Coordinates of C-alpha atoms and ligand atoms in Angstrom, one line a residue:
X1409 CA 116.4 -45.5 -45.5
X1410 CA 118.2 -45.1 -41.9
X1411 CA 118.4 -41.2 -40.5
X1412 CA 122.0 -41.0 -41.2
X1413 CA 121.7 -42.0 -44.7
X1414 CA 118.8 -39.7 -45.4
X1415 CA 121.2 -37.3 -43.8
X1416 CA 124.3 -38.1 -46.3
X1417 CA 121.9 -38.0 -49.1
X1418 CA 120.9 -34.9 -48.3
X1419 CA 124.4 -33.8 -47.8
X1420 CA 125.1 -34.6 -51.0
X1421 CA 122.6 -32.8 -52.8
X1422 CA 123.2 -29.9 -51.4
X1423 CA 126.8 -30.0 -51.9
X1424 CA 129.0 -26.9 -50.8
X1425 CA 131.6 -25.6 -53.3
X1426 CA 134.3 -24.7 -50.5
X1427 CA 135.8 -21.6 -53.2
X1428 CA 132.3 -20.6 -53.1
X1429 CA 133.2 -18.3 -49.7
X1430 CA 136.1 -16.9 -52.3
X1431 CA 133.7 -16.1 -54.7
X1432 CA 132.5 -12.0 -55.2
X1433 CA 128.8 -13.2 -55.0
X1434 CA 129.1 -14.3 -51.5
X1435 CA 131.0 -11.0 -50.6
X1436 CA 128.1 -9.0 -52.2
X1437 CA 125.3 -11.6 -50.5
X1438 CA 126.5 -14.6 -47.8
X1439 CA 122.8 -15.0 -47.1
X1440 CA 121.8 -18.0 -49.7
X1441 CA 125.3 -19.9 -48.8
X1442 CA 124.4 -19.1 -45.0
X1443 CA 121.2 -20.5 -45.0
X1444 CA 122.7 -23.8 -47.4
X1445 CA 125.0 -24.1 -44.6
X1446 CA 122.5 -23.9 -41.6
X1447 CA 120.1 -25.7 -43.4
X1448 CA 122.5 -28.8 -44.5
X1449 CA 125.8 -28.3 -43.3
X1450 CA 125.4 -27.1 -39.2
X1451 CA 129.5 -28.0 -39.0
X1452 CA 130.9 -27.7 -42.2
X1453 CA 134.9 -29.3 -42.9
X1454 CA 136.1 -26.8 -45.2
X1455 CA 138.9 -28.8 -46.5
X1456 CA 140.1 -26.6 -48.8
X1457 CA 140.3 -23.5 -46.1
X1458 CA 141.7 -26.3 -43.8
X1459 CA 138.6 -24.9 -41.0
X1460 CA 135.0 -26.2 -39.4
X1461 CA 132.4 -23.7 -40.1
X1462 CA 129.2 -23.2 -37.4
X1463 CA 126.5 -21.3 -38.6
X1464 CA 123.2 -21.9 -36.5
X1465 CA 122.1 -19.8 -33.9
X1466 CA 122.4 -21.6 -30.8
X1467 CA 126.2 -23.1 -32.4
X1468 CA 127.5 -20.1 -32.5
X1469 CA 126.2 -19.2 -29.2
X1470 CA 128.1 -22.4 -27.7
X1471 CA 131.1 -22.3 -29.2
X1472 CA 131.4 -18.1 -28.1
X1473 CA 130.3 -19.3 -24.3
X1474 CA 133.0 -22.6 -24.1
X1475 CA 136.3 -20.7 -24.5
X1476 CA 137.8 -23.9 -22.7
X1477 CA 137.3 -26.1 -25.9
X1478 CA 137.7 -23.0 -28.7
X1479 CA 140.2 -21.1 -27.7
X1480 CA 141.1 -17.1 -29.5
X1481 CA 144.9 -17.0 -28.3
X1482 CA 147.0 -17.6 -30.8
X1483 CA 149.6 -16.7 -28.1
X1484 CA 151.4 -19.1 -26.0
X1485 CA 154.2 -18.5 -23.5
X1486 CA 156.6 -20.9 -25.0
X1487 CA 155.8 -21.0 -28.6
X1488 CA 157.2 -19.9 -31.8
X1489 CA 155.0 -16.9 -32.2
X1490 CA 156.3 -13.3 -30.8
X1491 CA 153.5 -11.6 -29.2
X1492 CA 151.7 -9.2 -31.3
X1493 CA 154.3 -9.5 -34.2
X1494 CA 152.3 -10.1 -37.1
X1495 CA 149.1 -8.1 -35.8
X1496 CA 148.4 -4.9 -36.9
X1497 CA 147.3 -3.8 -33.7
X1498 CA 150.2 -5.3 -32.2
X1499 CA 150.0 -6.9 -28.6
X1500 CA 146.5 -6.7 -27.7
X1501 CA 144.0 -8.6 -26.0
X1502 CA 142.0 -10.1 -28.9
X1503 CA 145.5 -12.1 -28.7
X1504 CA 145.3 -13.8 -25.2
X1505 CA 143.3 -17.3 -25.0
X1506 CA 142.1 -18.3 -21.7
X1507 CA 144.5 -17.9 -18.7
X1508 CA 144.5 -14.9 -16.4
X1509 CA 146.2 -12.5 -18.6
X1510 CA 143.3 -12.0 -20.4
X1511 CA 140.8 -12.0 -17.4
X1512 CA 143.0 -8.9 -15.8
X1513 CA 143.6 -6.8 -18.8
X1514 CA 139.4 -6.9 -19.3
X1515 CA 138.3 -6.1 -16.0
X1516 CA 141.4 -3.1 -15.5
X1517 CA 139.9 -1.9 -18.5
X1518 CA 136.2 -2.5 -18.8
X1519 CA 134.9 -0.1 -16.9
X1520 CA 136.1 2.5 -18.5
X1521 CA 133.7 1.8 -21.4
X1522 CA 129.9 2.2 -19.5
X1523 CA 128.0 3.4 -17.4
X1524 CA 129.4 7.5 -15.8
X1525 CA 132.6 6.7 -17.0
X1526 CA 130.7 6.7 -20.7
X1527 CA 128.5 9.5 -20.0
X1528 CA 131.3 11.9 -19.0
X1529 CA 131.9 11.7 -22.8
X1530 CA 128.8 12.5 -23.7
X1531 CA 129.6 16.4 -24.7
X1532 CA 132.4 15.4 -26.8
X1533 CA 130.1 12.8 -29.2
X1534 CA 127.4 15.8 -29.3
X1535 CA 130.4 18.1 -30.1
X1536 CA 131.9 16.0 -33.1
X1537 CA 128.9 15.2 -34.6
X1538 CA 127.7 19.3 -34.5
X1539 CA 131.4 20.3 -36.0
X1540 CA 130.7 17.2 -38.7
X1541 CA 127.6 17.9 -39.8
X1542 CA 128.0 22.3 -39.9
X1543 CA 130.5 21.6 -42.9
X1544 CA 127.8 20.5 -45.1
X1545 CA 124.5 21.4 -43.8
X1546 CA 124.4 23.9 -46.5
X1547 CA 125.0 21.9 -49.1
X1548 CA 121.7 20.3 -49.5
X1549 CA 123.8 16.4 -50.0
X1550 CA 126.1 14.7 -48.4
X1551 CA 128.2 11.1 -48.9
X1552 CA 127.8 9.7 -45.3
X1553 CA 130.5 7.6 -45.3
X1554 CA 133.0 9.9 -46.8
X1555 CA 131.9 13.4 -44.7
X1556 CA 130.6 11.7 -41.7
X1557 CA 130.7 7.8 -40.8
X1558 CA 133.8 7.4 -41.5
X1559 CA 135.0 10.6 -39.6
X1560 CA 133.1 10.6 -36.5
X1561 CA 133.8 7.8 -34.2
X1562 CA 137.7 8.0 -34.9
X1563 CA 137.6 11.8 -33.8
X1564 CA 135.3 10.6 -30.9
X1565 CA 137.7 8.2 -29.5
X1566 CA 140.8 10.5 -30.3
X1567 CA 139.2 13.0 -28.3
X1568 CA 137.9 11.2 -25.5
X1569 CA 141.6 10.0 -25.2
X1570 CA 142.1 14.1 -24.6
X1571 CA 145.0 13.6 -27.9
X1572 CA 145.9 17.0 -29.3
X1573 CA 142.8 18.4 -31.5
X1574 CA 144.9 19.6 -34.0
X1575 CA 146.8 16.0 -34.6
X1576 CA 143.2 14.5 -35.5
X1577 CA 143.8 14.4 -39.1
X1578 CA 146.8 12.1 -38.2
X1579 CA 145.1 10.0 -36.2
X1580 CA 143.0 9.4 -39.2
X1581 CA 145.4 8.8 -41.6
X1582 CA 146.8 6.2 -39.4
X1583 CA 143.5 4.4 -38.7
X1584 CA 142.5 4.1 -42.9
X1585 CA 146.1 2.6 -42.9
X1586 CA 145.3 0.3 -39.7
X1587 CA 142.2 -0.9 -41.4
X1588 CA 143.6 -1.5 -44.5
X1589 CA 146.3 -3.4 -42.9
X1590 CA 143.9 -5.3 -41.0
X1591 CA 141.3 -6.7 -43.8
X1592 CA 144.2 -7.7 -46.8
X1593 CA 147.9 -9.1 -46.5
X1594 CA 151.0 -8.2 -48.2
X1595 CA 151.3 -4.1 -48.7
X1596 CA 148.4 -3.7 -47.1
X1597 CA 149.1 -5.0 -43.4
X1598 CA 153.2 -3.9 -44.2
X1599 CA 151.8 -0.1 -44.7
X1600 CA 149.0 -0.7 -41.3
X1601 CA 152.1 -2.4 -39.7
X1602 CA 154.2 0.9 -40.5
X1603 CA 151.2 3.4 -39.4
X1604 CA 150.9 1.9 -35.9
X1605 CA 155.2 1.8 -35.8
X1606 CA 154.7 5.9 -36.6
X1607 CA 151.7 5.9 -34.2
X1608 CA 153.2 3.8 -31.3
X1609 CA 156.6 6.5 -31.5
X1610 CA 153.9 9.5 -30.7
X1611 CA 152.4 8.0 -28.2
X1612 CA 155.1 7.3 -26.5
X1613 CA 156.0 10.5 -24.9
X1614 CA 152.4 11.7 -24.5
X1615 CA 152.0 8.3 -22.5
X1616 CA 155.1 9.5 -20.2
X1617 CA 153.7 12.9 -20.1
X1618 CA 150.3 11.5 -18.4
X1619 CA 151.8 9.2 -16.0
X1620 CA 152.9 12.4 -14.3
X1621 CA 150.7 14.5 -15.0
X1622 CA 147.3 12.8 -15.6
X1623 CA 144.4 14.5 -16.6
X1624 CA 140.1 13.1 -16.7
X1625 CA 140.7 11.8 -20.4
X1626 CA 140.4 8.1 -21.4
X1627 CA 144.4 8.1 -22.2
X1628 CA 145.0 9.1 -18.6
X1629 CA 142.9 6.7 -17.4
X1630 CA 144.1 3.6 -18.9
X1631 CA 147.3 4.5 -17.9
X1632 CA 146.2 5.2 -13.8
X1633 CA 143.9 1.9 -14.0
X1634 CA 145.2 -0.8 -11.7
X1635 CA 144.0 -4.0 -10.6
X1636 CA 145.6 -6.1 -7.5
X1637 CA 148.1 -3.0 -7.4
X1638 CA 149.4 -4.2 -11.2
X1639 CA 148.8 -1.4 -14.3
X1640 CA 149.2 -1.9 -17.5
X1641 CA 152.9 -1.6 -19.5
X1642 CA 153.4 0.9 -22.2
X1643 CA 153.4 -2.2 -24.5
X1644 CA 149.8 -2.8 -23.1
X1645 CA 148.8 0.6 -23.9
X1646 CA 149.9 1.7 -26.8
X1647 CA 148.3 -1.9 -28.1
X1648 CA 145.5 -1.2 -26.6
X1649 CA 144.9 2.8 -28.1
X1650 CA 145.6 0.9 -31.7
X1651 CA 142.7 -1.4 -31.0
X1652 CA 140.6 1.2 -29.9
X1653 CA 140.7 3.2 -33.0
X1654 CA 140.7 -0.2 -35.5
X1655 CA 138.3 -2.2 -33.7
X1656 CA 136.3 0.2 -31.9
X1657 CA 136.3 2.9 -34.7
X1658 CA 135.7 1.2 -37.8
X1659 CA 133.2 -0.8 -36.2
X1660 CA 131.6 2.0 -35.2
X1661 CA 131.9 4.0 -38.0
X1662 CA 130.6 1.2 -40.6
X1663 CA 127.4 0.6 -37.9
X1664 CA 126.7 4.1 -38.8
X1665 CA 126.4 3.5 -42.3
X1666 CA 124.5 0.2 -42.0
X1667 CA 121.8 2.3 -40.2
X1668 CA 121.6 5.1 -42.3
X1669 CA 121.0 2.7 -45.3
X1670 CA 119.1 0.6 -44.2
X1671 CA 116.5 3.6 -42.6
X1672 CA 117.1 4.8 -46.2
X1673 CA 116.4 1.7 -48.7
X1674 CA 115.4 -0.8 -46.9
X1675 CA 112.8 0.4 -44.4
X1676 CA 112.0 4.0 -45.6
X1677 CA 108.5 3.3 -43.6
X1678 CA 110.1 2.9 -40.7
X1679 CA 112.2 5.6 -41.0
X1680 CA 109.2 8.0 -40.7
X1681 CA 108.4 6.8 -37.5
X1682 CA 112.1 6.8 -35.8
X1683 CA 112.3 10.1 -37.3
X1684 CA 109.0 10.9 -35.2
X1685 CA 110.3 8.8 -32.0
X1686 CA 114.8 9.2 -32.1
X1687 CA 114.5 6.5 -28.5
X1688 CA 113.4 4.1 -31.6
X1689 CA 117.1 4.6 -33.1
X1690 CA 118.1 2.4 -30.6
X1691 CA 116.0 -0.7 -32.0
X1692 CA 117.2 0.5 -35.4
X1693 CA 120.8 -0.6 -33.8
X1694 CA 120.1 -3.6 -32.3
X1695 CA 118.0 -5.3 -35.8
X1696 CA 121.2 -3.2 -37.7
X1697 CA 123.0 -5.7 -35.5
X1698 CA 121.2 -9.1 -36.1
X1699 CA 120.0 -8.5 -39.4
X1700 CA 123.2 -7.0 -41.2
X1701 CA 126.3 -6.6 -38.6
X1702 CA 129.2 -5.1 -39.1
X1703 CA 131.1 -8.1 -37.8
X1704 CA 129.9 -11.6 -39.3
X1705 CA 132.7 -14.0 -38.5
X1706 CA 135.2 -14.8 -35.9
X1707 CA 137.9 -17.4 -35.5
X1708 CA 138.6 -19.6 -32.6
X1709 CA 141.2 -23.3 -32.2
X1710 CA 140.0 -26.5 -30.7
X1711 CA 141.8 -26.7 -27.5
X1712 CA 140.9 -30.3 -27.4
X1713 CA 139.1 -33.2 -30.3
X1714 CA 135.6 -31.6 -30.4
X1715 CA 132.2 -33.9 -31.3
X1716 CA 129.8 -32.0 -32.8
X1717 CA 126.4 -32.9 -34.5
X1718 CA 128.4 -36.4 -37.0
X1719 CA 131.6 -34.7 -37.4
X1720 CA 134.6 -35.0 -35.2
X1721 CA 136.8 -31.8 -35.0
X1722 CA 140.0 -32.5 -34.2
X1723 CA 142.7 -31.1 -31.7
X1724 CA 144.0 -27.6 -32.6
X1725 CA 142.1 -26.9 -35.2
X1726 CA 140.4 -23.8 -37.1
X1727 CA 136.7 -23.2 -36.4
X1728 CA 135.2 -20.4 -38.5
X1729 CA 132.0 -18.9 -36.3
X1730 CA 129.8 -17.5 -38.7
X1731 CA 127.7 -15.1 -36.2
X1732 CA 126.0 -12.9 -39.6
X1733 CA 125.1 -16.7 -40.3
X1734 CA 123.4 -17.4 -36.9
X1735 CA 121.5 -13.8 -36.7
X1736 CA 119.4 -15.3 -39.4
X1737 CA 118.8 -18.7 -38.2
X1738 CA 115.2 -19.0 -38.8
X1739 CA 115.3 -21.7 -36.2
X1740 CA 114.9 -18.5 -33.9
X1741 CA 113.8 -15.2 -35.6
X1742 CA 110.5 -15.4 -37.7
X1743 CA 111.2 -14.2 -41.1
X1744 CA 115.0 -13.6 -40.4
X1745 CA 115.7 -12.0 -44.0
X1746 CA 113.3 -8.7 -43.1
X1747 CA 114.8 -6.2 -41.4
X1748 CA 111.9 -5.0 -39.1
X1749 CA 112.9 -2.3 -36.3
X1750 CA 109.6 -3.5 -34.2
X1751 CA 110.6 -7.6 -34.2
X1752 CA 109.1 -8.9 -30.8
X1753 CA 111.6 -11.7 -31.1
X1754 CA 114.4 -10.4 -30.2
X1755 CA 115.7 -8.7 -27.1
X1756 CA 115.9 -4.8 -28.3
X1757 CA 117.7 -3.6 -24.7
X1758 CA 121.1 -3.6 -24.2
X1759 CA 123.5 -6.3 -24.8
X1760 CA 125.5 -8.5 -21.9
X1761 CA 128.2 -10.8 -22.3
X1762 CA 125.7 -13.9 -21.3
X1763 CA 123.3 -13.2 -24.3
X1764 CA 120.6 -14.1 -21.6
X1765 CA 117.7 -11.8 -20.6
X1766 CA 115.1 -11.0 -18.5
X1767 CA 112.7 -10.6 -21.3
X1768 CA 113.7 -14.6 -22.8
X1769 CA 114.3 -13.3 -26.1
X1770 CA 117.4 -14.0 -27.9
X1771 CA 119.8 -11.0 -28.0
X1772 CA 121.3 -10.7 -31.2
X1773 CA 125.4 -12.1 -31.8
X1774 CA 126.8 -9.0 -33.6
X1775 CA 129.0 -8.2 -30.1
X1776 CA 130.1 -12.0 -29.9
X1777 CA 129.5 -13.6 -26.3
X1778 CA 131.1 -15.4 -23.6
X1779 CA 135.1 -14.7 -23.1
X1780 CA 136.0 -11.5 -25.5
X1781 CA 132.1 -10.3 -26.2
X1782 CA 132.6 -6.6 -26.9
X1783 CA 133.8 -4.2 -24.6
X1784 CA 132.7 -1.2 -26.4
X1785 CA 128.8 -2.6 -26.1
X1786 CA 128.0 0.1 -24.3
X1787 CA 129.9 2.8 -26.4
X1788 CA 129.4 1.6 -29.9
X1789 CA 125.6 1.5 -29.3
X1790 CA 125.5 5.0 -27.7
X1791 CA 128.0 6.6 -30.5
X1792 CA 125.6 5.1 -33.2
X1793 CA 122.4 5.8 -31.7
X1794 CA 123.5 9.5 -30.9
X1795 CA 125.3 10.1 -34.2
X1796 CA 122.2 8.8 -36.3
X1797 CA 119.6 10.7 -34.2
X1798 CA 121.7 13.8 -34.6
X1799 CA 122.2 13.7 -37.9
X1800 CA 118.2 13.1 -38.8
X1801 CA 117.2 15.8 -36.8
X1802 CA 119.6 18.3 -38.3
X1803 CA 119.2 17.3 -41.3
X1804 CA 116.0 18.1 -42.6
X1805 CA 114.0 15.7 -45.4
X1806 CA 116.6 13.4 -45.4
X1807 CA 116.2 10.9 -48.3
X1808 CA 118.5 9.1 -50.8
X1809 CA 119.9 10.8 -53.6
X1810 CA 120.1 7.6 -56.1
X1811 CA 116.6 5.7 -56.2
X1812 CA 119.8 2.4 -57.1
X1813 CA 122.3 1.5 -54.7
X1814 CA 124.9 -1.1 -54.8
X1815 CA 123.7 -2.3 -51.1
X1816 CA 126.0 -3.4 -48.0
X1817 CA 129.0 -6.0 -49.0
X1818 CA 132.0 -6.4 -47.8
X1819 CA 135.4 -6.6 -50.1
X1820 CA 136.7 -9.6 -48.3
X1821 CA 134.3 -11.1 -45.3
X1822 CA 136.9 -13.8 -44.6
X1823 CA 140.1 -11.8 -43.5
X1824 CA 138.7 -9.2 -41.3
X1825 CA 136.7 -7.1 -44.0
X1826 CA 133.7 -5.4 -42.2
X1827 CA 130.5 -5.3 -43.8
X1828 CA 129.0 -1.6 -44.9
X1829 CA 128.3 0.5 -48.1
X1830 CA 131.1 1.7 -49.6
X1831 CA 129.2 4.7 -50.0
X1832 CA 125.8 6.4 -49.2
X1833 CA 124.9 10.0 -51.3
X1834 CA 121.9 11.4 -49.3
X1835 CA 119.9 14.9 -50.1
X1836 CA 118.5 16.9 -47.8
X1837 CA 116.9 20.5 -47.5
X1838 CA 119.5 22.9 -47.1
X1839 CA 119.3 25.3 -44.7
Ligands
LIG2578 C1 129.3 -1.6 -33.7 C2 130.5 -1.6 -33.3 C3 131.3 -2.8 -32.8 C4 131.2 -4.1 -33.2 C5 130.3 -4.7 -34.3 C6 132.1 -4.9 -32.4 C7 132.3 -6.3 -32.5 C8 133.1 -7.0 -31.7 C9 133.1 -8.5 -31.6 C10 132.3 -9.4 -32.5 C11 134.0 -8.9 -30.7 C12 134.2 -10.3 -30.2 C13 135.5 -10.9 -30.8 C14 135.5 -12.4 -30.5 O1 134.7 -13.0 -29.8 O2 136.5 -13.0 -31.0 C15 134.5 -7.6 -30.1 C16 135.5 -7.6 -29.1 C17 136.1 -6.4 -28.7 N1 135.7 -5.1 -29.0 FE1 134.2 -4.6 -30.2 N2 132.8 -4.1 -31.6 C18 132.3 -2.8 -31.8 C19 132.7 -1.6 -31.1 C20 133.7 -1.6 -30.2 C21 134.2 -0.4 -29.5 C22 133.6 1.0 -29.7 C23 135.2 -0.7 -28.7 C24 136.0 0.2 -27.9 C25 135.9 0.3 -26.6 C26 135.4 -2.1 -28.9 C27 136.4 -2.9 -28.2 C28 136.5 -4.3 -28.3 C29 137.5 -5.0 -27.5 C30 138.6 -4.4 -26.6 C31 137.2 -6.4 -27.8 C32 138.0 -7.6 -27.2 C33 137.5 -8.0 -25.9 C34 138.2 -9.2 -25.4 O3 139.1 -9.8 -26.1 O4 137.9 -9.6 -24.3 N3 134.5 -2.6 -29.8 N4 133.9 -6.5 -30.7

């Protein structure tokens, strides 16, 4: 039998049920249908979606570093589609495909999220996390996501964007709705759609206010960055605070989560030593981030008729990049399925938007790569580590209430739905 008929045997035997990714087993656990995928289906024609799916390592890395052939934008000067009208965010720099639009907005902005600029922000995490946890450290339990995940990094970034302390609780009424908005159609995204309308009309005059009168928060600061003498519109702005507190907040928030259970359940061992050594909370983020991310797929177009392992892709059309797919590509991490805080295998630093390193290990693809790899890298990962360490330090015998829980899932993995417990009831000592 020839290689290519080996291969189509093969194929056929291990043939992929395309409303399988519908299904509420592989919301609970895409692992199994990752690994059938990786194993016997490296580009996958999901006719049924209408989309190519990629799901080894080293695929995923390619296709995230060649944003000549897979194009994000979904906008185009000329075409039908109105700029940011059907996002929840609206306009916003997810939106813009190669060109230079993109390449300016990222480097006005970047900088903003590492390095001093993050540090000055340092008191504000310490202060949110303190004000969080003093509202139940006497109780002796707590529901993490509930009281604290899902609290902290929204009230984070609405303070380091110097907003009005006592318009918080709005600012995270209008995030749930954002969310909402962003992972399921119909009411959903026309109620997310509404909450950024109401949120966009109260920034508005705040914006105004700090262009003459700026001040050392973030707000201020996007608004006074300028590169080649251009700054950004209040379009630009007010997209860009919306993305901030979606993408950068409930990212943030369900990273949290992921850690916590996973120091809880999964690796209770572990958690001893971490507890013993808080520096190791930052290895707890980066196997959080390979072994169950927040994030596991992104979408990108052909820009041109792509050839890839037998299959041809054609011109313009969907590819599915299954990165929670590729971080457990055991073509590259020894036992992928074990979440181990101490792996030697992968690069436990800092991420960059290469995914090379000094150290020639492979970083994990929770941030993406290439073009649009995360901005908030540097900010997610010091939120996370500081907010964990925090609260096991504060917080003392920390251990799960429920020996059971339902685990990590996610309620729809295919239209934005981020990956984290729905919930996480903890005990600890009370003081
Ligand atoms: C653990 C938390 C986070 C995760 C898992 C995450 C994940 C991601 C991923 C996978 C992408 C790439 C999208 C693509 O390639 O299509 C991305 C882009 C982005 N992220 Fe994050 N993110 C997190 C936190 C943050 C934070 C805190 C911020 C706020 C500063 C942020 C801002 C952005 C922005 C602005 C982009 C778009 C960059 C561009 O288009 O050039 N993210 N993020």
């Amino acid at each position: 039998m020839s290689a290519v008929e080996e291969m189509i045997k093969d194929r056929l035997k291990n043939e992929i049920d395309p409303r399988e990714f519908d299904a509420p087993g592989f919301q609970h656990d895409p692992f199994p249908l990752y690994k059938r995928l990786r194993d016997h289906h490296p580009i996958y024609h999901d006719r049924f979606h209408n989309r190519w799916v990629i799901s080894r390592y080293w695929d995923v890395d390619a296709v995230f570093q060649n944003s000549e052939a897979y194009t994000r934008g979904i906008y185009e000067e000329d075409g039908p589609y109105k700029f940011g009208s059907r996002h929840v965010f609206g306009p916003n720099i997810l939106e813009y495909g190669r060109g230079d639009r993109h390449r300016w907005l990222r480097n006005v902005i970047a900088g903003q999220f590492v390095g001093q600029k993050l540090n000055d922000f340092l008191p504000v995490i310490d202060m949110i996390a303190r004000e969080l946890i003093d509202k139940f450290r006497k109780d002796g339990e707590v529901e993490v996501v509930t009281q604290f995940s899902h609290q902290f990094p929204i009230r984070v970034i609405s303070n380091m964007l110097g907003l009005p302390r006592e318009d918080e609780n709005m600012f995270v009424g209008w995030y749930q709705a954002l969310i909402a908005g962003l992972g399921f159609g119909g009411e959903h995204l026309a109620r997310g759609i509404a909450a950024r309308n109401e949120m966009w009309e109260y920034l508005e005059p705040l914006i105004n206010e700090r262009r003459k009168t700026p001040g050392e928060d973030l707000l201020s600061r996007i608004i006074a960055a300028e590169l080649d003498g251009v700054k950004m519109d209040m379009d630009e702005i007010k997209g860009f605070v919306a993305l901030l507190l979606a993408a950068g907040g409930d990212t943030t928030d369900k990273a949290i989560a992921n850690m916590m259970y996973h120091m809880m359940y999964t690796r209770p061992d572990q958690f001893d030593q971490v507890k013993a050594n808080p520096e190791l909370w930052e290895n707890v983020f980066t196997e959080m981030m390979r072994y169950d991310p927040v994030v596991h797929t992104q979408g990108r177009r052909t820009v041109n008729e792509m050839a890839l392992y037998d299959e041809v892709i054609p011109k313009g059309a969907m590819v599915l990049i299954y990165l929670g797919a590729g971080n457990r590509d055991e073509r590259v991490f020894k036992d992928p399925d074990t979440f181990d805080a101490f792996r030697d295998d992968l690069h436990m630093g800092r991420e960059n938007r290469s995914g090379r390193y000094k150290d020639g290990k492979p970083g994990h693809l929770g941030f993406g790569m290439g073009q649009h790899f995360c901005m908030g890298y540097a900010m997610a990962r010091q939120e996370a580590v500081l907010a964990c360490a925090y609260f096991a330090k504060s917080l003392k015998n920390l251990r799960p209430k429920f020996k059971e829980h339902a685990g990590i899932y996610s309620p729809n993995i295919d239209s934005g739905g981020f990956r984290s417990p729905p919930e996480l009831w903890l005990e600890f000592d009370p003081e």
